[in-house]
């Protein structure tokens, strides 16, 4: 804090000034819960289809819409999953940024995905993407979404890494920066388990079903479809609704969700 | 500051020890103003041809020489510009680093460009390249030039980003590191405008014509061609002339140029 | 320090919990000294074959095993070396991570290399990889090995860079983070010399023969083959032996090895 006390903070964004460009595949006001689910280069990416399937079962497709972002390394793990992703779910890749843009009036994918989302869930979060988030790097689609994030909308991170990666002092540094600077982010603390590499120790991704529980408690299914959205959704450009449930709203503090304390 | 008080500073570089390898396309002592203009992955890269054209008009080709560096994402925006770059202007890409080097005696592009330049102007500067500069990463041509920069030569940065990218707390952190550590860098504070993504807010690149004005006031055209350069330029290896105008020399402090205060 | 006093440190790893997956090319208990030698994108990579050859001569192949990791830029410099690498030495590239993994039970290359090594020597270390290490980024094989490192095993870094890269204030920042946070890392301070780019100044890699000396004094050749290893190596899964010589063990402090003071 003391270190950057002398620079004036960038001006706050007046929310009313946001207008909507609306990507065709990303309808804003359909009353559904919009979950942006991202996977990074950890073996735990093989759990992503399970998370998707369970969310679809709990909310039913009429009340939830899911978009997936993969980093390039994450994509290599998807074929090793027990089941494929449902065919209806769109997977966004880095190349989509550029294939969707050619002139000034075209929508910008990382901006449209951020506008659309009521929640970003990164599960699993690799050590590398954690470092990029804490350092503000944004050299791919996922980190561009995160760097351009609207602080009024929550982000959940579920780290998954080798024990030594997790106990490396830089992990603590990165989590501290997130805690100090980005109170819209909640970190779902890893658990101790036998990891893919054979080691036993801290760093395993929280159980995928627990992660789904956290989403469900943040966004209770009975609240969907959002009535106000549906009423207003006749092509009228409007702000993205705040989907803060009591659980999320108000405190303004990052919570390191500890599995033991739940 | 306190955090790194215990490591002795690296020894200062004796300037007289610099010798010149001189890349054929980069004559050092032609008396002209040498502007190294870099573009990064922002839509505002479409303004680069306008900046080039105006500089050429103000100085006339006899008094200015311009080299351009693009990051890989920046290059994708150039075709969307209203006008192409003048054919005479060389565009340097990451691949040039390797195509110009095969044995120990070959010139190293990022070193030669830095030696040649009297000014580096990065316009537009993306959030990602800002993060790389503040974190000392140098995984492409532009950031290698910046990491190997001679502190006696000025750098101008013109950030251009989505409002939320700009108001993200990491932007402030990065600007603070630059202010604290790199007093040869001046940041041209962005302006509020309707951005390419449709949002209105802070983060837009300063007007391209204002950016040209800053260059012109730093390097007044009547000073070129530099007499001393031309006299000494008969193949004699010498230090790069200091092109500090009164505006730049002396203070040793970064200035956050604020458009409102001009 | 004060900045991250509030986050509880990640739990320490119980060493006894480590089990061994053992990559076929990486026998753990052969009694030999296991040197993991990494090269990054500096011209000084042309010295790597000299380092390898001298280590093989001093220890003899019966007492040492060397594995090499190259970053993508490092690989471009190898053809410029005076002599090629011995054919017996395996060179690991980023692509090996993915070619060796397709299902959950496959070994993970960056973990196996770390388990196998008694020492990681990065010579030369580029400014870019230094920045990645200090910032915890791990987007390639080498930095994944380093991010997942076991703190009980030593790392030697031999920076090699242009003088202005070295005297850039970010170099000091990065070295300070390493000194503060990673006491298993020793930095072999660069020397003043005429660099590949023609500049004279600090930043040149320590003489390759001096670097070999440091390894030899850390791991005296008469100690190999390790008797205990050979006795226990009948397929029994066991912890990697600690190879700390008196020189390394105990102090727990990073040493900036200064060539003048040797
Ligand atoms: C087989 C394999 C498994 C890996 N598992 C993990 C992991 O669980 N957690 C992690 O942080 N990195 C893991 N890595 C390393 C990352 O994939 C690597 O750091 C990559 O650059 C991350 O890129 P991303 O953050 O852009 O997804 C693994 C790599 C391989 C090859
Ligand atoms: C259509 C489009 C427009 C973008 N506009 C910006 C922008 O104005 N500012 C910015 O910081 N990033 C912008 N980005 C994201 C960057 O291009 C991305 O972070 C990239 O990795 C930057 O790489 P560079 O810093 O190496 O140029 C845009 C991306 C796309 C696809
Ligand atoms: C011919 C040439 C020589 C270079 N020499 C060095 C050097 O000695 N030290 C350094 O830090 N970077 C040097 N660079 C720049 C690095 O190669 C560049 O920053 C690269 O991205 C480093 O990648 P790595 O850290 O993944 O190996 C050189 C580049 C070129 C083209």
mmCIF file of C-alpha atoms in Angstrom, chain A residues 11 15 36 54 76 115 118 124-125 142 157 164 184 186 193 203 220 262:
data_model
loop_
_atom_site.group_PDB
_atom_site.id
_atom_site.type_symbol
_atom_site.label_atom_id
_atom_site.label_comp_id
_atom_site.label_asym_id
_atom_site.label_seq_id
_atom_site.Cartn_x
_atom_site.Cartn_y
_atom_site.Cartn_z
ATOM 1 C CA UNK A 11 -10.914 7.420 -12.329
ATOM 2 C CA UNK A 15 -21.529 2.146 -14.790
ATOM 3 C CA UNK A 36 -18.217 -18.467 -17.619
ATOM 4 C CA UNK A 54 -23.779 -31.215 -12.604
ATOM 5 C CA UNK A 76 -4.532 -30.862 -24.190
ATOM 6 C CA UNK A 115 -20.256 -8.468 -20.201
ATOM 7 C CA UNK A 118 -22.614 -13.331 -13.972
ATOM 8 C CA UNK A 124 -8.650 -25.645 -12.361
ATOM 9 C CA UNK A 125 -6.373 -22.625 -11.972
ATOM 10 C CA UNK A 142 -8.701 -15.974 -20.419
ATOM 11 C CA UNK A 157 -10.527 -19.421 -8.544
ATOM 12 C CA UNK A 164 5.874 -27.947 -4.376
ATOM 13 C CA UNK A 184 -14.135 -9.501 -6.346
ATOM 14 C CA UNK A 186 -12.601 -15.624 -4.020
ATOM 15 C CA UNK A 193 -4.550 -35.442 -1.813
ATOM 16 C CA UNK A 203 -2.310 -28.346 -3.953
ATOM 17 C CA UNK A 220 -29.653 -20.134 -5.692
ATOM 18 C CA UNK A 262 -17.112 -25.585 5.707
#
